[in-house]
Amino acid sequence: MSQTDVTGAPRRGKVLTLDTMNPNIKQVEYAVRGAIVQRAVKIEKELREGAKKPFTEVIKANIGDAHAMGQKPITFLRQVLAMCAYPELLKDDAFPKDAKQRAQRILEACGGHSIGAYSASQGIECIRQDVSRFIEKRDGGIPSNPDNIFLSTGASDAIVTLLKLMVSGEGRTRTGVMISIPQYPLYSAAIADLGAVQVSYYLDEDKCWSLDVAELRRALRAAREHCHPRVLCIINPGNPTGQVQSRQCIEDVIRFAKEEGLFLMADEVYQDNVYAEGCKFHSFKKVLFEMGPEYSSTVELASFHSTSKCYMGECGFRGGYMEIVNMDPAVKAQLVKLVSVRLCPPVPGQALLDLVVNPPQPDEPSYSSFMKERTAVLDALAKKARMTEQIFNKVPGITCNPVQGAMYTFPRITLPPKAIDKAKEEGQVPDMFYCMRLLEEEGICLVPGSGFGQREGTFHFRMTILPPAEKLEIVLHKISAFHQRFTKEFS
Amino acid sequence: MSGLSATRCGLPKESVAENGAPPRGKVLTIDTMNPTVKMVEYAVRGPIVQRAVELEKELSEGRKKPFQEVIKANIGDAHAMGQQPITFFRQVLALCSYPELLNDSTFPEDAKSRARRILQSCGGNSMGSYSASQGIDSVRQDVARYVQQRDGGVYCDPDNIYLTTGASDGIVTMLKLLVCGEGASRTGVMISIPQYPLYSAALAELGAVQINYYLNEEACWSMDIGELQRALDEARGHCNPRALCIINPGNPTGQVQNRKCIEDVIRFAAKERLFLMADEVYQDNVYADGCEFHSFKKVLFEMGPEYSNTVELASFHSTSKCYMGECGFRGGYMEIINMDDEVKAQLTKLVSVRLCPPVPGQALMGLVVNPPQPGEPSHENFMKERTATLSALADKARLTEEVLNTVPGISCNPVQGAMYSFPRISIPEKAVKEAAGQGQQPDMFYCMRLLEETGICLVPGSGFGQKDGTYHFRMTILPPADKLKILLSKVKEFHQRFTKQYS
């Protein structure tokens, strides 16, 4: 478009338009909060304004937000946070000693003893030490250096920072990033934003979404024709699929990363959310070190954790960390410099993370209450995972893999050809068409599988297992009924 | 890739072994990492601060130094320097964190009612829920009301408010949105010299072109349209200038732009078709007689529809400065004016990827814009605390200017606002040469010596930008008054010693 009009005067149009904005941003999509959620929010508004609908509330089963679905915060964590916010409360007898002691420790580590001070950019030092201790304990004694811990604004922040660090080259030498299909769309969004190349590897739906190194190899070889793959991202336990990788698989992936010269990124934010019999969480760090120095002193790894999931569900606090293993020291210095520009992660989130890695111990006053709450949350999730799989698998046309871990189900849905045609007519991807109809008819908001990636010609949706059990049961039955109705309508 | 030689792959030779196998070295090295990240510098937490932290460690290990503590006057962190949080805000945040406390009679009713309002706006009535990506609805409404009240009734649409993770987040997001083009058509962004180095860092990282316009040190760091024009005209030769960033009150310079200047800048932006970015995080930190904060939004609208309907503006605010000093909460917002609807949709999409800003920071921002009103139980105490903090800062601003101006070789403009002084220092030729010999900027050399001799950590002017051949440092005015006095006298003594040593 010309910058001047017929008289030669500058155009009246805007400075910042679709044509003049950052082109990468236009490529970014994030389905978890995309079009269907915007429609859900509108419907909620209409309901509030008294509009009549076939339902009385919208159920937002699109996002892994436990508290929004009624899960309660852990009492101990919130007691400490309240005292950190308002230290006058340290004098209050109603608060247990162990909570006070932790609040005091955190405050002493803050500038001016206030959580309002900026912290060091890498995060409060004593918290990073606590994180290291936690990791060592979790990983059977394998050392963790606090200097390799970077606290972050949720895990998302650290994931994006690391991806940013990796992106270089142009055209055929542009950094390629391997990520699963299906994936949590932060990865595809960040890759698009950074102008990196997404290298997709398919998880095996027929084998409970397991990861297959042969498939990794296939994807990598194909990618090498057009980009320079540098990093391999794994989400374990998986999102949206919930699969918990076996130890053997993790070893194979590490071996593959070493052979092929790939930086490993292990997204482990659901590490406490493991439900299925025979499944266990193995951290990439632990497996790496148990494979001996040939691997543990060479493979470059970043592992990510968060306060948003597990039993805490404290999404709003934006707490998280990454542990860096075998990073080049000069690059690490660059990373330290990069995070300094944003000053520091939110201190309340850092404090919360400290409590997560340093919870009440057996000899402390809050221990039994803490364990009770923690166990209740994780048990409830396990039950809901099983119930979800059972109910969905009864529906002709819905196939649901076991929800081994995390917080979601990602069932495959069969859509009749007429529905697919109708979707095309309306300019919609078929599973979006399906989910939009479900939303309008039942007020249930899910995310279509197309938002996460899936094999061509297959359709899925992602639903959280977070609503309270009785509500979840109702939701599952409504979806089952909808599916049968929908199938009939388009047969 | 196997079978192809490295050069045929387009890879640097040394990164692939002869047989096509991956190299023995690391995957992520200085050579393979993001090149723009290497260009990023952020002096406020740069090498001098790293050295200061080392010294602190040595002190804590019992090493003997010419000083007993390191004073971190490098960063605008009020609480770290002893400023107290506002009681009311922390009460509400405690209530929000642990709603059991709503049953506690020691908390005042106005604090409880705000906590309830915030919690009711949160999913599951918990601060632990993600909020809407643009921020909690009721907080955005409160922000809009605040902006409207502040600006004498000029309408503010809550839908144009985006809560952010500190102002830095909003600023970087907007700059990211603005960057496009290549080579001569690459986005250019105008920023002051001196500037707060978030801007230069973000521009380097984004690979945008930084366009420097000099503030006038002789005229108290004021902006001059002639200088903006010069910078812009020159820049048009090699980039596509799209945005003009102003920090008002200024950082590091503290100048408070007068109303006429703001009008002139708006007129300039309109004429030259520039997106205006107004960083107003220090809006309550105005000390000098005759100075007043005028928001860009207000002035824009008072200039009439020819401007207010067309000029694209983003204004930024934060919970980190003013009288709150709540840096650690990472609270902030931006207000978007006249943004293209489709671009706004892209912005909304972009912020959704990071889910939401920290909810405690959002809650805090909600309180900053909706503080206790006259008639409410906490009002008197709140006003007392707020006034005490702002008066103390005003006193320290004056003290700083006075003391530094008594030093031959130091020349300090009035600290009209914000939290810093940015005095000009004369560095003797011999010192300049010695600095060059050590591969250091002269003012970094000076500041490093100051740090080693007195434990006082400042940031050299080179970290912010300055006219060639001039030297400065940025020092915060945040330490408590008695400590600040000592600090200033030590800086004075050092300067005299240093000047003598190199004369």
CSV table of N, CA and C in Angstrom, one decimal, chain B residues 77-121:
chain,number,residue,atom,x,y,z
B,77,ASP,N,14.9,-0.3,43.5
B,77,ASP,CA,14.2,-1.3,44.4
B,77,ASP,C,14.0,-0.7,45.8
B,78,ALA,N,12.9,-0.1,46.0
B,78,ALA,CA,12.7,0.7,47.2
B,78,ALA,C,12.7,-0.2,48.5
B,79,HIS,N,12.0,-1.3,48.4
B,79,HIS,CA,11.9,-2.1,49.6
B,79,HIS,C,13.3,-2.7,50.0
B,80,ALA,N,14.1,-3.0,49.1
B,80,ALA,CA,15.4,-3.5,49.4
B,80,ALA,C,16.2,-2.4,50.1
B,81,MET,N,15.9,-1.2,49.9
B,81,MET,CA,16.6,-0.1,50.6
B,81,MET,C,15.8,0.4,51.9
B,82,GLY,N,14.9,-0.5,52.3
B,82,GLY,CA,14.3,-0.2,53.6
B,82,GLY,C,12.9,0.5,53.6
B,83,GLN,N,12.4,0.8,52.4
B,83,GLN,CA,11.1,1.5,52.3
B,83,GLN,C,10.1,0.4,52.7
B,84,GLN,N,9.1,0.8,53.5
B,84,GLN,CA,8.1,-0.1,54.0
B,84,GLN,C,6.9,-0.2,53.0
B,85,PRO,N,6.4,-1.5,52.9
B,85,PRO,CA,5.2,-1.6,52.1
B,85,PRO,C,4.0,-0.9,52.7
B,86,ILE,N,3.0,-0.6,51.9
B,86,ILE,CA,1.8,0.1,52.3
B,86,ILE,C,1.0,-1.0,53.1
B,87,THR,N,0.6,-0.7,54.3
B,87,THR,CA,-0.1,-1.7,55.2
B,87,THR,C,-1.3,-2.2,54.5
B,88,PHE,N,-2.2,-1.3,54.0
B,88,PHE,CA,-3.4,-1.7,53.5
B,88,PHE,C,-3.3,-2.8,52.4
B,89,PHE,N,-2.4,-2.5,51.5
B,89,PHE,CA,-2.2,-3.4,50.3
B,89,PHE,C,-1.8,-4.8,50.8
B,90,ARG,N,-0.9,-4.9,51.8
B,90,ARG,CA,-0.4,-6.2,52.2
B,90,ARG,C,-1.5,-6.9,53.0
B,91,GLN,N,-2.4,-6.1,53.7
B,91,GLN,CA,-3.5,-6.8,54.4
B,91,GLN,C,-4.4,-7.5,53.4
B,92,VAL,N,-4.7,-6.7,52.3
B,92,VAL,CA,-5.7,-7.3,51.3
B,92,VAL,C,-5.0,-8.5,50.7
B,93,LEU,N,-3.7,-8.4,50.4
B,93,LEU,CA,-3.0,-9.5,49.7
B,93,LEU,C,-3.0,-10.8,50.6
B,94,ALA,N,-2.8,-10.5,51.9
B,94,ALA,CA,-2.9,-11.7,52.9
B,94,ALA,C,-4.2,-12.3,52.9
B,95,LEU,N,-5.3,-11.5,52.9
B,95,LEU,CA,-6.6,-12.0,52.9
B,95,LEU,C,-6.9,-12.7,51.7
B,96,CYS,N,-6.4,-12.3,50.5
B,96,CYS,CA,-6.6,-13.0,49.3
B,96,CYS,C,-5.9,-14.3,49.3
B,97,SER,N,-4.7,-14.3,49.9
B,97,SER,CA,-3.9,-15.6,49.9
B,97,SER,C,-4.5,-16.6,50.8
B,98,TYR,N,-5.0,-16.2,51.9
B,98,TYR,CA,-5.6,-17.1,52.9
B,98,TYR,C,-6.9,-16.6,53.4
B,99,PRO,N,-8.0,-16.9,52.6
B,99,PRO,CA,-9.3,-16.3,52.9
B,99,PRO,C,-9.9,-16.6,54.3
B,100,GLU,N,-9.3,-17.6,55.0
B,100,GLU,CA,-9.7,-17.8,56.4
B,100,GLU,C,-9.6,-16.5,57.2
B,101,LEU,N,-8.7,-15.7,56.8
B,101,LEU,CA,-8.4,-14.4,57.6
B,101,LEU,C,-9.6,-13.5,57.5
B,102,LEU,N,-10.5,-13.7,56.5
B,102,LEU,CA,-11.7,-12.9,56.5
B,102,LEU,C,-12.5,-12.9,57.7
B,103,ASN,N,-12.3,-14.0,58.5
B,103,ASN,CA,-13.0,-14.2,59.8
B,103,ASN,C,-12.2,-13.5,60.9
B,104,ASP,N,-11.0,-12.9,60.6
B,104,ASP,CA,-10.2,-12.3,61.6
B,104,ASP,C,-10.5,-10.9,61.9
B,105,SER,N,-10.9,-10.5,63.1
B,105,SER,CA,-11.4,-9.2,63.4
B,105,SER,C,-10.4,-8.1,63.3
B,106,THR,N,-9.1,-8.5,63.3
B,106,THR,CA,-8.0,-7.5,63.3
B,106,THR,C,-7.9,-6.8,61.9
B,107,PHE,N,-8.5,-7.4,60.9
B,107,PHE,CA,-8.4,-6.7,59.6
B,107,PHE,C,-9.6,-5.8,59.4
B,108,PRO,N,-9.3,-4.6,58.8
B,108,PRO,CA,-10.3,-3.6,58.7
B,108,PRO,C,-11.3,-4.0,57.6
B,109,GLU,N,-12.5,-3.5,57.7
B,109,GLU,CA,-13.6,-3.9,56.7
B,109,GLU,C,-13.3,-3.5,55.3
B,110,ASP,N,-12.7,-2.4,55.1
B,110,ASP,CA,-12.4,-1.9,53.7
B,110,ASP,C,-11.4,-2.9,53.0
B,111,ALA,N,-10.5,-3.4,53.8
B,111,ALA,CA,-9.5,-4.4,53.3
B,111,ALA,C,-10.3,-5.7,52.9
B,112,LYS,N,-11.1,-6.1,53.8
B,112,LYS,CA,-11.9,-7.3,53.6
B,112,LYS,C,-12.8,-7.2,52.3
B,113,SER,N,-13.4,-6.0,52.2
B,113,SER,CA,-14.4,-5.9,51.1
B,113,SER,C,-13.6,-6.0,49.7
B,114,ARG,N,-12.4,-5.4,49.7
B,114,ARG,CA,-11.6,-5.4,48.5
B,114,ARG,C,-11.1,-6.9,48.2
B,115,ALA,N,-10.8,-7.5,49.3
B,115,ALA,CA,-10.3,-8.9,49.1
B,115,ALA,C,-11.4,-9.8,48.6
B,116,ARG,N,-12.6,-9.6,49.1
B,116,ARG,CA,-13.8,-10.4,48.6
B,116,ARG,C,-14.0,-10.1,47.2
B,117,ARG,N,-14.0,-8.8,46.8
B,117,ARG,CA,-14.2,-8.5,45.4
B,117,ARG,C,-13.2,-9.1,44.5
B,118,ILE,N,-12.0,-9.1,44.9
B,118,ILE,CA,-10.9,-9.7,44.1
B,118,ILE,C,-11.2,-11.2,44.0
B,119,LEU,N,-11.4,-11.9,45.1
B,119,LEU,CA,-11.6,-13.3,45.1
B,119,LEU,C,-12.8,-13.7,44.3
B,120,GLN,N,-13.9,-12.9,44.4
B,120,GLN,CA,-15.1,-13.3,43.6
B,120,GLN,C,-14.8,-13.2,42.1
B,121,SER,N,-13.8,-12.4,41.7
B,121,SER,CA,-13.5,-12.3,40.3
B,121,SER,C,-12.5,-13.4,39.8
